[in-house]
Each structure stands twice: as structure tokens, then as C-alpha cells.
PDB file of C-alpha atoms in Angstrom:
ATOM      1  CA  MET A   1       0.000   0.000   0.000  1.00  0.00           C
ATOM      2  CA  ASP A   2       1.546   3.285  -1.041  1.00  0.00           C
ATOM      3  CA  GLU A   3       1.145   6.656   0.685  1.00  0.00           C
ATOM      4  CA  GLN A   4      -1.831   7.660  -1.439  1.00  0.00           C
ATOM      5  CA  ASP A   5      -3.607   4.357  -0.722  1.00  0.00           C
ATOM      6  CA  VAL A   6      -2.990   4.799   3.006  1.00  0.00           C
ATOM      7  CA  GLN A   7      -4.475   8.295   2.918  1.00  0.00           C
ATOM      8  CA  GLN A   8      -7.487   7.030   0.986  1.00  0.00           C
ATOM      9  CA  GLN A   9      -8.043   4.170   3.469  1.00  0.00           C
ATOM     10  CA  VAL A  10      -7.716   6.577   6.404  1.00  0.00           C
ATOM     11  CA  GLY A  11     -10.404   8.780   4.863  1.00  0.00           C
ATOM     12  CA  LEU A  12     -12.708   5.812   4.437  1.00  0.00           C
ATOM     13  CA  ALA A  13     -12.013   4.545   7.954  1.00  0.00           C
ATOM     14  CA  ARG A  14     -12.717   7.977   9.433  1.00  0.00           C
ATOM     15  CA  ARG A  15     -16.120   7.884   7.718  1.00  0.00           C
ATOM     16  CA  GLY A  16     -16.905   4.561   9.426  1.00  0.00           C
ATOM     17  CA  ASP A  17     -15.627   1.974   6.933  1.00  0.00           C
ATOM     18  CA  GLU A  18     -14.419  -0.805   9.238  1.00  0.00           C
ATOM     19  CA  GLN A  19     -12.906  -2.768   6.351  1.00  0.00           C
ATOM     20  CA  ALA A  20     -10.718   0.225   5.478  1.00  0.00           C
ATOM     21  CA  PHE A  21      -9.519   0.344   9.085  1.00  0.00           C
ATOM     22  CA  LEU A  22      -8.746  -3.395   8.961  1.00  0.00           C
ATOM     23  CA  ARG A  23      -6.766  -2.888   5.725  1.00  0.00           C
ATOM     24  CA  LEU A  24      -4.756  -0.143   7.439  1.00  0.00           C
ATOM     25  CA  MET A  25      -4.029  -2.409  10.402  1.00  0.00           C
ATOM     26  CA  LYS A  26      -3.002  -5.237   8.089  1.00  0.00           C
ATOM     27  CA  HIS A  27      -0.679  -2.825   6.280  1.00  0.00           C
ATOM     28  CA  MET A  28       0.943  -1.719   9.552  1.00  0.00           C
ATOM     29  CA  GLU A  29       0.822  -5.063  11.389  1.00  0.00           C
ATOM     30  CA  LEU A  30       4.345  -6.324  10.732  1.00  0.00           C
ATOM     31  CA  ARG A  31       5.998  -2.958  11.368  1.00  0.00           C
ATOM     32  CA  LEU A  32       4.087  -2.462  14.620  1.00  0.00           C
ATOM     33  CA  TYR A  33       4.841  -6.016  15.700  1.00  0.00           C
ATOM     34  CA  ARG A  34       8.569  -5.579  15.109  1.00  0.00           C
ATOM     35  CA  ILE A  35       8.692  -2.332  17.054  1.00  0.00           C
ATOM     36  CA  ALA A  36       6.674  -3.791  19.935  1.00  0.00           C
ATOM     37  CA  SER A  37       8.846  -6.932  20.005  1.00  0.00           C
ATOM     38  CA  ALA A  38      12.014  -4.883  20.087  1.00  0.00           C
ATOM     39  CA  MET A  39      10.721  -2.736  22.915  1.00  0.00           C
ATOM     40  CA  VAL A  40       8.855  -5.032  25.303  1.00  0.00           C
ATOM     41  CA  LYS A  41      10.408  -8.428  24.426  1.00  0.00           C
ATOM     42  CA  ARG A  42       7.828 -10.739  26.044  1.00  0.00           C
ATOM     43  CA  GLN A  43       5.389 -12.216  23.547  1.00  0.00           C
ATOM     44  CA  GLU A  44       2.403 -11.803  25.881  1.00  0.00           C
ATOM     45  CA  ASP A  45       3.275  -8.123  26.306  1.00  0.00           C
ATOM     46  CA  VAL A  46       3.660  -7.702  22.548  1.00  0.00           C
ATOM     47  CA  VAL A  47       0.164  -9.113  22.032  1.00  0.00           C
ATOM     48  CA  ASP A  48      -1.272  -6.813  24.710  1.00  0.00           C
ATOM     49  CA  VAL A  49       0.476  -3.774  23.265  1.00  0.00           C
ATOM     50  CA  MET A  50      -0.727  -4.572  19.753  1.00  0.00           C
ATOM     51  CA  GLN A  51      -4.327  -5.026  20.924  1.00  0.00           C
ATOM     52  CA  GLU A  52      -4.338  -1.806  22.924  1.00  0.00           C
ATOM     53  CA  THR A  53      -2.805   0.069  20.000  1.00  0.00           C
ATOM     54  CA  VAL A  54      -5.509  -1.124  17.607  1.00  0.00           C
ATOM     55  CA  ILE A  55      -8.282  -0.280  20.075  1.00  0.00           C
ATOM     56  CA  LYS A  56      -6.912   3.189  20.818  1.00  0.00           C
ATOM     57  CA  ALA A  57      -6.292   3.900  17.137  1.00  0.00           C
ATOM     58  CA  TYR A  58      -9.834   2.862  16.242  1.00  0.00           C
ATOM     59  CA  GLU A  59     -11.364   4.939  19.017  1.00  0.00           C
ATOM     60  CA  SER A  60      -9.299   8.033  18.329  1.00  0.00           C
ATOM     61  CA  LEU A  61      -9.098   7.895  14.521  1.00  0.00           C
ATOM     62  CA  PRO A  62     -11.466  10.878  14.195  1.00  0.00           C
ATOM     63  CA  GLN A  63      -8.907  12.939  16.144  1.00  0.00           C
ATOM     64  CA  LEU A  64      -6.176  12.315  13.560  1.00  0.00           C
ATOM     65  CA  ARG A  65      -5.738  15.718  11.960  1.00  0.00           C
ATOM     66  CA  GLU A  66      -4.274  14.691   8.609  1.00  0.00           C
ATOM     67  CA  ALA A  67      -4.306  11.297   6.920  1.00  0.00           C
ATOM     68  CA  ILE A  68      -0.718  11.779   5.742  1.00  0.00           C
ATOM     69  CA  PHE A  69       0.461  11.372   9.356  1.00  0.00           C
ATOM     70  CA  PHE A  70      -1.348   8.079   9.988  1.00  0.00           C
ATOM     71  CA  GLU A  71       1.769   5.884  10.173  1.00  0.00           C
ATOM     72  CA  THR A  72       3.599   8.265  12.487  1.00  0.00           C
ATOM     73  CA  TRP A  73       0.476   8.644  14.600  1.00  0.00           C
ATOM     74  CA  ILE A  74      -0.131   4.920  15.073  1.00  0.00           C
ATOM     75  CA  ILE A  75       3.542   4.206  15.820  1.00  0.00           C
ATOM     76  CA  ARG A  76       3.395   6.901  18.502  1.00  0.00           C
ATOM     77  CA  ILE A  77       0.343   5.186  20.021  1.00  0.00           C
ATOM     78  CA  LEU A  78       2.247   1.876  19.963  1.00  0.00           C
ATOM     79  CA  ILE A  79       5.302   3.387  21.645  1.00  0.00           C
ATOM     80  CA  ASN A  80       3.133   4.938  24.347  1.00  0.00           C
ATOM     81  CA  GLU A  81       1.562   1.537  24.983  1.00  0.00           C
ATOM     82  CA  CYS A  82       5.009  -0.101  25.104  1.00  0.00           C
ATOM     83  CA  ASN A  83       6.169   2.507  27.596  1.00  0.00           C
ATOM     84  CA  HIS A  84       3.070   1.878  29.688  1.00  0.00           C
ATOM     85  CA  VAL A  85       3.823  -1.863  29.811  1.00  0.00           C
ATOM     86  CA  LEU A  86       7.467  -1.237  30.671  1.00  0.00           C
ATOM     87  CA  ARG A  87       6.514   1.158  33.468  1.00  0.00           C
ATOM     88  CA  LYS A  88       4.044  -1.365  34.847  1.00  0.00           C
ATOM     89  CA  ARG A  89       6.739  -4.001  34.744  1.00  0.00           C
ATOM     90  CA  GLN A  90       9.071  -1.591  36.565  1.00  0.00           C
ATOM     91  CA  ARG A  91      11.968  -2.851  34.562  1.00  0.00           C
ATOM     92  CA  VAL A  92      14.375  -0.230  35.853  1.00  0.00           C
ATOM     93  CA  ILE A  93      17.883  -1.585  36.343  1.00  0.00           C
ATOM     94  CA  PRO A  94      20.546   0.678  37.834  1.00  0.00           C
ATOM     95  CA  PHE A  95      23.208   1.623  35.289  1.00  0.00           C
ATOM     96  CA  SER A  96      25.947   0.296  37.589  1.00  0.00           C
ATOM     97  CA  GLU A  97      24.449  -3.187  37.306  1.00  0.00           C
ATOM     98  CA  ILE A  98      24.167  -3.018  33.522  1.00  0.00           C
ATOM     99  CA  ARG A  99      27.622  -1.860  32.505  1.00  0.00           C
ATOM    100  CA  PRO A 100      29.450  -5.152  33.145  1.00  0.00           C
ATOM    101  CA  THR A 101      27.105  -6.968  30.762  1.00  0.00           C
ATOM    102  CA  VAL A 102      28.009  -4.695  27.853  1.00  0.00           C
ATOM    103  CA  ASN A 103      31.757  -4.423  28.302  1.00  0.00           C
ATOM    104  CA  ILE A 104      33.221  -6.174  25.303  1.00  0.00           C
ATOM    105  CA  ALA A 105      36.901  -6.554  24.642  1.00  0.00           C
ATOM    106  CA  VAL A 106      38.332  -4.722  21.652  1.00  0.00           C
ATOM    107  CA  GLY A 107      38.658  -6.996  18.656  1.00  0.00           C
ATOM    108  CA  THR A 108      35.574  -9.110  19.311  1.00  0.00           C
ATOM    109  CA  TYR A 109      33.059  -7.070  17.341  1.00  0.00           C
ATOM    110  CA  ASP A 110      31.883 -10.243  15.579  1.00  0.00           C
ATOM    111  CA  ASP A 111      30.677 -11.540  18.950  1.00  0.00           C
ATOM    112  CA  VAL A 112      28.554  -8.461  19.681  1.00  0.00           C
ATOM    113  CA  ASP A 113      24.784  -8.903  19.633  1.00  0.00           C
ATOM    114  CA  MET A 114      23.719  -5.332  18.960  1.00  0.00           C
ATOM    115  CA  ARG A 115      20.160  -5.967  20.138  1.00  0.00           C
ATOM    116  CA  GLN A 116      21.445  -7.000  23.559  1.00  0.00           C
ATOM    117  CA  VAL A 117      23.669  -3.949  23.762  1.00  0.00           C
ATOM    118  CA  VAL A 118      20.883  -1.614  22.604  1.00  0.00           C
ATOM    119  CA  ASP A 119      18.533  -3.159  25.168  1.00  0.00           C
ATOM    120  CA  GLN A 120      20.830  -1.806  27.865  1.00  0.00           C
ATOM    121  CA  LEU A 121      20.263   1.791  26.768  1.00  0.00           C
ATOM    122  CA  GLU A 122      17.959   4.212  28.539  1.00  0.00           C
ATOM    123  CA  GLU A 123      14.437   4.184  27.143  1.00  0.00           C
ATOM    124  CA  ASP A 124      14.651   7.333  24.981  1.00  0.00           C
ATOM    125  CA  LYS A 125      17.959   6.275  23.423  1.00  0.00           C
ATOM    126  CA  ARG A 126      16.752   2.707  22.864  1.00  0.00           C
ATOM    127  CA  GLN A 127      13.602   3.925  21.104  1.00  0.00           C
ATOM    128  CA  LEU A 128      15.623   6.152  18.802  1.00  0.00           C
ATOM    129  CA  ILE A 129      17.993   3.336  17.786  1.00  0.00           C
ATOM    130  CA  ILE A 130      15.216   0.761  17.366  1.00  0.00           C
ATOM    131  CA  LEU A 131      13.059   3.003  15.214  1.00  0.00           C
ATOM    132  CA  HIS A 132      15.817   4.441  13.046  1.00  0.00           C
ATOM    133  CA  TYR A 133      18.219   1.531  12.605  1.00  0.00           C
ATOM    134  CA  PHE A 134      16.250  -1.631  13.327  1.00  0.00           C
ATOM    135  CA  GLN A 135      12.993  -0.502  11.692  1.00  0.00           C
ATOM    136  CA  ASP A 136      14.533   1.725   8.976  1.00  0.00           C
ATOM    137  CA  ILE A 137      12.252   4.647   9.750  1.00  0.00           C
ATOM    138  CA  PRO A 138      13.614   7.953   8.418  1.00  0.00           C
ATOM    139  CA  LEU A 139      14.998  10.248  11.112  1.00  0.00           C
ATOM    140  CA  LYS A 140      12.434  12.980  10.426  1.00  0.00           C
ATOM    141  CA  GLN A 141       9.599  10.507  10.975  1.00  0.00           C
ATOM    142  CA  VAL A 142      11.306   9.120  14.098  1.00  0.00           C
ATOM    143  CA  ALA A 143      11.499  12.664  15.458  1.00  0.00           C
ATOM    144  CA  ASP A 144       7.790  13.138  14.762  1.00  0.00           C
ATOM    145  CA  ILE A 145       6.961   9.825  16.451  1.00  0.00           C
ATOM    146  CA  LEU A 146       8.976  10.707  19.529  1.00  0.00           C
ATOM    147  CA  GLY A 147       7.676  14.266  19.626  1.00  0.00           C
ATOM    148  CA  ILE A 148      11.071  15.926  19.260  1.00  0.00           C
ATOM    149  CA  THR A 149      12.686  18.085  16.591  1.00  0.00           C
ATOM    150  CA  GLU A 150      14.760  16.488  13.880  1.00  0.00           C
ATOM    151  CA  SER A 151      17.882  18.294  15.104  1.00  0.00           C
ATOM    152  CA  THR A 152      17.307  16.936  18.632  1.00  0.00           C
ATOM    153  CA  ALA A 153      16.928  13.449  17.162  1.00  0.00           C
ATOM    154  CA  LYS A 154      20.192  13.866  15.229  1.00  0.00           C
ATOM    155  CA  THR A 155      22.022  15.049  18.339  1.00  0.00           C
ATOM    156  CA  ARG A 156      20.679  12.197  20.473  1.00  0.00           C
ATOM    157  CA  LEU A 157      21.491   9.694  17.759  1.00  0.00           C
ATOM    158  CA  HIS A 158      25.060  10.967  17.511  1.00  0.00           C
ATOM    159  CA  ARG A 159      25.557  10.808  21.283  1.00  0.00           C
ATOM    160  CA  THR A 160      23.999   7.366  21.487  1.00  0.00           C
ATOM    161  CA  ARG A 161      26.225   6.025  18.708  1.00  0.00           C
ATOM    162  CA  LYS A 162      29.276   7.371  20.556  1.00  0.00           C
ATOM    163  CA  LEU A 163      28.077   5.721  23.776  1.00  0.00           C
ATOM    164  CA  LEU A 164      27.498   2.390  22.022  1.00  0.00           C
ATOM    165  CA  SER A 165      30.912   2.639  20.410  1.00  0.00           C
ATOM    166  CA  ARG A 166      32.519   3.156  23.810  1.00  0.00           C
ATOM    167  CA  TRP A 167      30.600   0.255  25.300  1.00  0.00           C
ATOM    168  CA  ILE A 168      31.557  -2.077  22.483  1.00  0.00           C
ATOM    169  CA  GLY A 169      35.134  -0.820  22.622  1.00  0.00           C
ATOM    170  CA  GLY A 170      35.224  -1.624  26.326  1.00  0.00           C
ATOM    171  CA  GLU A 171      35.512   1.979  27.548  1.00  0.00           C
ATOM    172  CA  ASP A 172      33.700   3.596  30.449  1.00  0.00           C
ATOM    173  CA  GLU A 173      32.099   7.064  30.274  1.00  0.00           C
ATOM    174  CA  GLU A 174      35.482   8.769  30.757  1.00  0.00           C
ATOM    175  CA  GLY A 175      36.986   6.855  27.836  1.00  0.00           C
ATOM    176  CA  ARG A 176      39.140   4.530  29.968  1.00  0.00           C
ATOM    177  CA  THR A 177      39.563   0.949  28.830  1.00  0.00           C
ATOM    178  CA  HIS A 178      39.400  -2.028  31.170  1.00  0.00           C
ATOM    179  CA  GLU A 179      43.180  -2.117  31.443  1.00  0.00           C
ATOM    180  CA  ASN A 180      43.415   1.550  32.524  1.00  0.00           C
ATOM    181  CA  ARG A 181      40.965   1.305  35.415  1.00  0.00           C
TER     182      ARG A 181
END
């Protein structure tokens, strides 16, 4: 479904065409599932997040200002639902407990599972990386989804890449390697 088809289906769905809404959900299903899976991990949570996203999107579709923003809008709903599940789960791990799990010796980049490393990031940084790199969503759209400016997204992305590079390179926040500590 191309952009014009999506806009047409949104218009129909807003006028009460349930089949148009179902076509939109089918179009977005895989993308939403991948984002939810990357964020909440547990299959039962992914299912809950997907269901809540569909319900909230259906109920609030009349509030969508412009059909062109449908994909960004529904991804934002999904992310909010993921964040709600994560807050309920209270999955907050102190940074001091996380760092040892991501220290990787220089020269073993082939052994790095980037998803595991990214999972150790703070929520806002993790969302940015997942959406932009793992889901191939353009940075401008990611910024819209996260409710930030594109320049803020670029800055955060740059800082997060530097942080990941240090982690993978085995450096702490001050740039010291394991041997220099």
C-alpha cells in the first residue's frame, strides 16, 4: 500500500468503513509487531500492546488531523503503549548493574549482539535506535513519532552512537579501557 492508498483508506475509515480500518491495520501489522517486540520483548506483552494500539487507534481515529500522518500517529500510540507496559513491569535496572554486561573486549566485534547492547540503553535512546536503525524509519519521521525536533533526534542519535561505540570498545564514560581502570 503506497502513501496515497494509506491516505485514501484513512479517509474511508474515518467515515466509518471498518474494512478500510482493517486494511490499514493489516498494512501496519508487521511494522508495529517488530517495534513492539524490540521494545517489550515478552510475547504476551507484545500481544497486549498490539491489541491496545488497535483499540486506541480505532477509538481516536477521528482525532487524527491529517491522513498523511497516519503511520507516524499509530507508531506513537504503539510506543506509548510499550512505555506503559514497561513502566508497569518496573523494569528499571541501575546503570551500575548493567555496565558489566556490555563491556566487550576490543577486537571481538563479531561476537557483539547489537540488540542485547541496545537493550541496555535508557528508554529514549533505545527507542531512537530501534526506530531508526532496526525498523529503517527515516529520522524525520522518528522525530515526529517521539515528539522531538529532527535536530534533537540527530544530536541524540550521535551521542547514542558514541556511547554504544565506547561500550563495544570496552571503555567507560570517561573513555578509559578495562586495562586503565
